[in-house]
Coordinates of C-alpha atoms in Angstrom, one line a residue:
Chain K
M1 CA -3.5 -12.9 -18.6
K2 CA -2.7 -14.6 -15.0
K3 CA -5.5 -14.5 -12.2
V4 CA -4.2 -13.0 -8.9
A5 CA -6.8 -13.9 -6.4
V6 CA -6.4 -12.2 -3.0
L7 CA -7.6 -13.9 0.4
I8 CA -9.4 -11.1 2.5
F9 CA -10.8 -11.7 6.1
D10 CA -11.7 -9.3 8.7
N11 CA -8.9 -7.3 10.1
F12 CA -6.6 -8.0 7.1
E13 CA -3.6 -5.7 7.2
T14 CA -4.2 -2.9 4.8
L15 CA -0.7 -2.6 2.9
D16 CA -0.2 -6.6 3.0
V17 CA -3.1 -6.5 0.4
F18 CA -2.8 -3.1 -1.2
G19 CA 1.1 -3.0 -1.9
P20 CA 1.0 -6.4 -3.9
V21 CA -2.2 -5.2 -5.6
E22 CA -0.6 -1.9 -6.7
I23 CA 2.2 -4.0 -8.2
F24 CA 0.3 -6.6 -10.1
G25 CA -2.4 -3.9 -10.7
V26 CA 0.2 -1.9 -13.0
L27 CA 0.6 -4.8 -14.9
K28 CA -2.9 -5.0 -16.1
D29 CA -2.4 -6.8 -19.5
L30 CA -0.5 -9.7 -17.6
Y31 CA -2.5 -9.9 -14.5
Q32 CA -6.2 -9.5 -13.3
I33 CA -6.8 -9.0 -9.8
K34 CA -9.9 -10.5 -7.7
F35 CA -10.7 -10.2 -3.9
Y36 CA -12.2 -13.3 -2.0
S37 CA -13.5 -13.8 1.3
L38 CA -15.2 -16.9 2.9
N39 CA -18.6 -15.4 2.8
G40 CA -18.2 -13.0 0.2
G41 CA -19.6 -9.3 0.4
L42 CA -18.1 -6.5 2.2
V43 CA -15.0 -7.0 4.6
S44 CA -13.6 -4.5 7.0
N45 CA -10.5 -4.1 8.8
A46 CA -9.3 -1.8 12.1
H47 CA -8.0 1.1 9.6
G48 CA -11.5 1.7 8.2
V49 CA -11.1 0.0 5.0
T50 CA -14.3 -1.7 3.7
I51 CA -13.9 -3.6 0.5
V52 CA -16.1 -5.8 -1.9
T53 CA -15.0 -9.4 -2.1
E54 CA -16.4 -12.6 -3.8
K55 CA -16.9 -16.1 -2.5
L56 CA -13.8 -18.2 -2.0
E57 CA -15.7 -21.1 -3.4
L58 CA -15.5 -19.6 -6.7
I59 CA -11.7 -20.0 -7.2
K60 CA -12.0 -23.9 -5.4
D61 CA -10.3 -25.2 -8.4
G62 CA -7.0 -22.8 -7.7
V63 CA -5.6 -19.9 -9.5
A64 CA -2.2 -18.7 -10.9
I65 CA -1.5 -16.6 -8.1
F66 CA -3.2 -17.0 -4.5
L67 CA -2.2 -13.9 -2.0
I68 CA -2.4 -14.5 1.5
P69 CA -2.0 -11.2 3.7
G70 CA -1.4 -10.9 7.2
G71 CA -2.9 -8.6 10.2
Y72 CA -4.6 -9.3 13.4
G73 CA -7.1 -11.1 11.5
T74 CA -5.1 -14.0 11.3
R75 CA -5.1 -14.7 14.8
I76 CA -8.4 -15.5 14.9
E77 CA -8.6 -17.3 11.5
V78 CA -6.2 -19.9 12.4
N79 CA -9.2 -21.3 14.5
N80 CA -11.5 -21.1 11.5
T81 CA -11.7 -24.6 10.1
N82 CA -13.8 -23.8 7.0
L83 CA -11.6 -21.2 5.9
L84 CA -8.8 -23.4 6.8
T85 CA -10.0 -26.2 4.3
S86 CA -10.6 -23.4 1.6
V87 CA -7.2 -22.0 2.1
S88 CA -5.4 -25.5 1.9
S89 CA -7.4 -26.7 -1.2
I90 CA -7.1 -23.6 -3.0
S91 CA -3.2 -23.4 -2.4
Q92 CA -2.4 -27.0 -3.2
K93 CA -4.4 -26.4 -6.7
S94 CA -2.9 -22.7 -7.5
E95 CA 0.3 -22.3 -9.3
F96 CA 2.0 -20.0 -7.0
V97 CA 0.8 -19.1 -3.5
L98 CA 2.2 -15.9 -2.0
T99 CA 2.1 -14.7 1.7
V100 CA 2.7 -11.7 3.4
C101 CA 3.5 -11.1 7.2
T102 CA 1.5 -13.4 9.4
G103 CA -0.5 -14.8 6.5
S104 CA 2.5 -17.6 6.5
G105 CA 1.2 -18.4 9.8
L106 CA -2.6 -18.8 8.3
L107 CA -1.0 -21.1 5.6
A108 CA 1.0 -23.1 7.9
K109 CA -1.8 -23.8 10.1
T110 CA -3.4 -25.6 7.2
G111 CA -0.2 -28.2 7.2
I112 CA 0.7 -27.7 3.5
L113 CA 3.9 -25.8 4.4
N114 CA 5.1 -28.5 6.2
G115 CA 8.7 -29.2 5.1
F116 CA 9.2 -26.0 3.3
H117 CA 11.5 -23.3 4.0
A118 CA 9.2 -20.0 4.8
T119 CA 9.3 -16.7 7.0
S120 CA 7.1 -14.2 8.7
N121 CA 6.6 -10.8 10.4
K122 CA 9.1 -10.1 12.9
R123 CA 6.8 -9.0 15.5
A124 CA 4.8 -12.4 15.4
F125 CA 7.5 -14.7 14.5
E126 CA 7.0 -17.0 17.8
W127 CA 3.3 -16.9 16.8
A128 CA 4.0 -18.1 13.3
M129 CA 6.3 -20.9 14.0
S130 CA 3.6 -22.1 16.5
Q131 CA 1.2 -22.6 13.8
G132 CA 3.5 -24.7 12.0
E133 CA 6.2 -26.6 13.9
K134 CA 7.2 -28.7 10.8
V135 CA 7.8 -25.5 8.6
K136 CA 11.7 -24.7 8.1
W137 CA 11.1 -21.2 9.4
I138 CA 14.0 -18.9 8.3
K139 CA 13.9 -15.6 10.7
K140 CA 16.7 -13.4 8.7
A141 CA 15.1 -13.0 5.5
R142 CA 13.2 -10.3 3.4
W143 CA 11.3 -12.8 1.7
V144 CA 11.8 -16.6 1.1
V145 CA 10.9 -18.8 -2.1
D146 CA 10.5 -22.5 -1.6
G147 CA 9.1 -24.3 -4.9
K148 CA 5.7 -22.6 -5.5
Y149 CA 5.6 -20.7 -2.0
Y150 CA 6.6 -17.5 -1.6
T151 CA 6.6 -16.0 2.0
S152 CA 7.5 -12.5 3.0
A153 CA 8.6 -10.7 6.3
G154 CA 6.2 -8.0 7.8
V155 CA 3.8 -5.6 5.7
S156 CA 6.1 -3.6 3.7
A157 CA 8.2 -6.8 2.6
G158 CA 5.5 -8.0 0.8
M159 CA 6.1 -5.4 -2.0
D160 CA 9.8 -6.6 -2.1
M161 CA 8.5 -10.1 -2.5
V162 CA 6.3 -9.3 -5.4
F163 CA 8.8 -7.6 -7.3
G164 CA 11.0 -10.6 -6.3
F165 CA 8.2 -12.9 -8.1
L166 CA 8.2 -10.8 -11.3
Q167 CA 12.0 -11.1 -11.6
D168 CA 11.6 -14.9 -11.5
Q169 CA 8.7 -14.8 -14.0
H170 CA 9.8 -11.9 -16.1
G171 CA 13.3 -10.9 -15.4
I172 CA 15.3 -8.5 -12.8
E173 CA 15.2 -5.6 -15.5
F174 CA 11.4 -6.3 -16.1
A175 CA 10.8 -5.7 -12.1
R176 CA 13.1 -2.9 -11.7
K177 CA 11.3 -1.0 -14.3
I178 CA 8.1 -1.4 -12.7
A179 CA 9.6 -0.5 -9.3
F180 CA 11.0 2.5 -11.0
Q181 CA 7.3 3.4 -12.6
I182 CA 5.6 3.5 -9.0
E183 CA 9.0 5.4 -7.3
Y184 CA 9.7 2.3 -5.2
T185 CA 12.8 1.6 -3.7
W186 CA 13.3 -2.2 -4.4
Q187 CA 15.2 -4.2 -1.8
E188 CA 16.2 -6.9 -4.5
D189 CA 18.2 -8.9 -2.2
K190 CA 15.6 -11.4 -0.3
D191 CA 18.2 -12.2 2.2
A192 CA 19.1 -8.4 3.2
D193 CA 16.8 -8.1 6.4
D194 CA 17.0 -4.6 7.9
F195 CA 14.5 -5.5 10.5
Y196 CA 16.3 -8.5 12.0
N197 CA 17.4 -6.8 15.1
Q198 CA 13.5 -6.4 15.7
L199 CA 13.1 -10.1 16.0
K200 CA 15.7 -10.6 18.7
I201 CA 13.8 -7.9 20.7
T202 CA 10.5 -9.4 20.2
L203 CA 11.4 -13.1 20.5
K204 CA 12.7 -12.4 24.0
Chain Z
M1 CA -7.9 11.6 18.0
K2 CA -7.4 13.2 14.7
K3 CA -9.6 12.8 11.8
V4 CA -7.8 11.7 8.4
A5 CA -10.4 12.0 5.4
V6 CA -9.1 10.3 2.4
L7 CA -10.7 11.6 -0.9
I8 CA -11.6 8.7 -3.2
F9 CA -12.7 8.9 -6.9
D10 CA -13.2 6.7 -9.7
N11 CA -9.7 5.2 -10.7
F12 CA -7.5 6.4 -7.7
E13 CA -4.4 4.6 -7.4
T14 CA -4.1 1.7 -5.1
L15 CA -0.9 2.5 -3.2
D16 CA -1.4 6.4 -3.0
V17 CA -4.5 5.7 -0.8
F18 CA -3.3 2.3 1.1
G19 CA 0.2 3.2 1.8
P20 CA -0.7 6.4 3.9
V21 CA -3.9 4.7 5.5
E22 CA -1.4 1.6 6.8
I23 CA 1.1 4.1 8.4
F24 CA -1.9 6.2 9.9
G25 CA -3.8 3.1 10.8
V26 CA -1.2 1.5 12.9
L27 CA -1.7 4.6 15.1
K28 CA -5.1 3.9 15.8
D29 CA -5.1 5.9 19.0
L30 CA -4.1 9.0 17.4
Y31 CA -5.8 8.9 14.0
Q32 CA -9.0 7.8 12.6
I33 CA -9.4 7.6 9.2
K34 CA -12.5 7.6 6.7
F35 CA -13.0 7.3 3.0
Y36 CA -15.1 9.8 1.2
S37 CA -16.1 10.4 -2.6
L38 CA -18.5 13.0 -4.2
N39 CA -21.4 11.0 -3.9
G40 CA -20.7 8.2 -1.5
G41 CA -21.1 4.4 -1.9
L42 CA -18.8 2.0 -3.7
V43 CA -16.1 3.3 -5.7
S44 CA -13.8 1.1 -7.9
N45 CA -10.3 1.4 -9.4
A46 CA -8.5 -0.4 -12.5
H47 CA -6.7 -2.5 -9.9
G48 CA -10.1 -4.3 -9.1
V49 CA -10.4 -2.6 -5.9
T50 CA -13.9 -1.5 -4.8
I51 CA -14.4 0.4 -1.5
V52 CA -16.9 1.6 0.6
T53 CA -17.3 5.5 1.0
E54 CA -19.1 8.2 2.7
K55 CA -20.3 11.7 1.0
L56 CA -17.9 14.3 0.7
E57 CA -20.3 16.7 2.0
L58 CA -20.1 15.3 5.8
I59 CA -16.6 16.8 5.7
K60 CA -17.5 20.1 4.3
D61 CA -16.1 21.9 7.6
G62 CA -13.0 20.3 6.9
V63 CA -10.9 18.0 8.9
A64 CA -7.4 17.4 10.5
I65 CA -5.7 15.7 7.9
F66 CA -7.3 15.8 4.2
L67 CA -5.6 13.3 1.9
I68 CA -5.7 13.4 -1.9
P69 CA -4.3 10.5 -3.8
G70 CA -3.6 10.4 -7.3
G71 CA -4.3 7.9 -10.4
Y72 CA -5.7 8.1 -13.7
G73 CA -8.8 9.2 -12.4
T74 CA -7.4 12.7 -11.5
R75 CA -7.5 13.3 -15.4
I76 CA -11.0 13.1 -15.3
E77 CA -11.7 14.9 -12.2
V78 CA -10.0 17.9 -13.0
N79 CA -12.9 18.8 -15.0
N80 CA -15.5 17.9 -12.3
T81 CA -16.4 20.9 -11.1
N82 CA -18.6 20.0 -8.3
L83 CA -15.8 17.9 -7.0
L84 CA -13.2 20.7 -7.3
T85 CA -15.5 23.2 -5.4
S86 CA -15.6 20.6 -2.4
V87 CA -11.9 19.6 -2.4
S88 CA -11.1 23.7 -2.5
S89 CA -13.6 24.0 0.4
I90 CA -12.6 21.0 2.2
S91 CA -8.8 22.1 1.9
Q92 CA -9.0 25.5 3.0
K93 CA -10.8 24.5 6.1
S94 CA -8.8 21.3 6.9
E95 CA -5.4 21.7 9.3
F96 CA -3.4 19.8 7.1
V97 CA -3.7 18.7 3.0
L98 CA -1.4 15.8 2.0
T99 CA -1.5 15.0 -1.8
V100 CA 0.1 11.8 -3.4
C101 CA 1.2 11.7 -7.0
T102 CA -1.1 13.4 -9.5
G103 CA -3.5 14.3 -6.3
S104 CA -1.4 17.7 -6.4
G105 CA -2.6 18.2 -9.9
L106 CA -6.1 17.7 -8.9
L107 CA -5.4 20.1 -5.8
A108 CA -3.7 22.7 -8.1
K109 CA -6.6 22.9 -10.5
T110 CA -8.4 24.4 -7.5
G111 CA -6.4 27.4 -7.6
I112 CA -5.4 27.1 -3.9
L113 CA -1.7 26.0 -4.2
N114 CA -1.1 29.0 -6.0
G115 CA 2.0 30.6 -4.8
F116 CA 2.9 27.5 -2.7
H117 CA 5.7 25.1 -3.4
A118 CA 4.5 21.5 -4.5
T119 CA 5.8 18.3 -6.1
S120 CA 4.0 15.3 -8.0
N121 CA 4.6 12.1 -10.0
K122 CA 7.5 12.3 -12.4
R123 CA 5.6 10.6 -14.9
A124 CA 2.8 13.2 -15.0
F125 CA 4.8 16.1 -14.1
E126 CA 4.0 18.4 -17.0
W127 CA 0.3 17.6 -16.9
A128 CA 0.4 18.3 -13.0
M129 CA 1.9 21.7 -13.9
S130 CA -0.3 22.4 -16.6
Q131 CA -3.2 22.2 -13.7
G132 CA -1.5 25.0 -11.7
E133 CA 1.0 27.4 -13.6
K134 CA 1.1 29.7 -10.5
V135 CA 2.3 26.6 -8.3
K136 CA 5.9 26.7 -7.7
W137 CA 6.5 23.2 -8.9
I138 CA 9.7 21.7 -7.7
K139 CA 10.4 18.7 -9.9
K140 CA 13.3 17.2 -7.6
A141 CA 12.1 16.3 -4.4
R142 CA 10.6 13.0 -2.7
W143 CA 7.9 15.3 -1.0
V144 CA 7.6 19.1 -0.4
V145 CA 6.1 20.8 2.8
D146 CA 4.9 24.7 2.3
G147 CA 2.9 25.4 5.0
K148 CA -0.1 23.2 5.9
Y149 CA 0.4 21.6 2.1
Y150 CA 2.5 18.4 2.0
T151 CA 2.8 17.2 -1.6
S152 CA 4.7 13.9 -2.4
A153 CA 6.2 12.4 -5.7
G154 CA 4.8 9.3 -7.4
V155 CA 2.8 6.3 -5.6
S156 CA 5.4 4.8 -3.1
A157 CA 6.7 8.7 -2.2
G158 CA 3.2 9.1 -0.3
M159 CA 4.3 6.8 2.2
D160 CA 7.8 8.4 2.7
M161 CA 5.7 11.8 3.1
V162 CA 3.5 10.5 5.8
F163 CA 6.4 9.6 7.6
G164 CA 7.8 13.1 7.3
F165 CA 4.7 14.3 8.5
L166 CA 4.5 12.0 11.5
Q167 CA 8.1 13.3 11.9
D168 CA 6.9 17.1 11.9
Q169 CA 4.0 16.1 14.7
H170 CA 5.6 13.7 16.6
G171 CA 9.4 13.8 16.2
I172 CA 11.8 11.7 14.2
E173 CA 12.0 9.0 16.5
F174 CA 8.5 8.2 16.8
A175 CA 8.3 8.2 13.1
R176 CA 11.3 5.9 12.7
K177 CA 9.8 3.4 15.4
I178 CA 6.6 3.1 13.2
A179 CA 8.5 2.8 10.0
F180 CA 10.6 0.0 11.5
Q181 CA 7.2 -1.7 12.9
I182 CA 5.9 -2.0 9.5
E183 CA 9.3 -2.7 8.0
Y184 CA 9.4 -0.2 5.9
T185 CA 12.6 1.5 4.7
W186 CA 11.8 5.0 5.2
Q187 CA 13.6 7.5 2.8
E188 CA 13.9 10.1 5.4
D189 CA 15.4 12.9 3.3
K190 CA 12.5 14.9 1.4
D191 CA 15.1 16.2 -1.1
A192 CA 16.6 13.0 -1.8
D193 CA 14.9 11.8 -5.2
D194 CA 16.2 8.7 -6.9
F195 CA 13.7 8.8 -9.4
Y196 CA 14.7 12.4 -10.8
N197 CA 16.1 10.8 -14.0
Q198 CA 13.0 9.4 -15.0
L199 CA 11.5 13.0 -15.0
K200 CA 14.4 14.0 -17.7
I201 CA 13.1 10.8 -19.8
T202 CA 9.3 11.8 -19.5
L203 CA 9.5 15.3 -20.2
K204 CA 11.4 15.3 -23.3

């Protein structure tokens, strides 16, 4: 049983969290999901969602899979030194780190993505790049894998990335079967980015 | 500002709830989302998610949009008379009722879908049909619209349905723009069902 620890902070993006949670959640014999925030307790976002979390310090020794979502909250949290210290430490000690959307900006701010390839949300790409200038940012990608770091494009791309992660862990037929089960049309090609045009618009 | 009330019960399916919530949530100037359960308070599911809800009786006069998710919990809740009475009343008084996955089975059990066209999750279609034999069940559909009732196929289909709802309310370009914004590849054709083969397997 592999532990999936999901980082939660105020104003996390709903689907960045719960898209991946649905997929890992279906695989309840293989993965166990828990939610963590810096101080634990109830955490809310702008979509009216309030969820229960535990304290991040409980996973200070790392986990199998550490998932970092995006959302407007990341713009605030990149200035939260305590959170960055904790995210940096947990990420270094975890087996895999997965980010969705602007979650890669938050992770980049810790410095541990320096030298690694990564991607982010099209609509906030310049912001993400500004959080880690030594990261090898890839603008046209659905998701990017570099070593133990999986980073995805915006919101819905997180689901495609998690299926890609399942493919790497369990094979493509396994990943396809789970996607079919939840009636999800998986974009299997991590380099096929239908939303790249949006980047060209927003980067002007 | 239209109110979106999301029904929550033990063991709701994660993405059935949070896929639609992401989409309505992006439109924060148009839609306000709230979560309701029979008794209010914290409600959990098998994916480790625990969320805060209010009491269902607070919306006894109906809302603009009442969203009913699926999940294994529906198998229990179809026997919960208090919940069914409340769901029936709220659904009749609401402007629109949207169901995802086996949520249509729960709604069918109240009887108010009798005579209406509806669909459900491929993997539980027989179960859904058994909850409402007078419903005109449509097996091959991504989602179905009949009057004020929108019902979708399994899990991820809920997102396509909500974009379909936005199309009906605000036009297709509006819906496409929001899908693009969250980097979601919207299946725009409600009759295009890539998962129909699964039904043929599971209905044997």
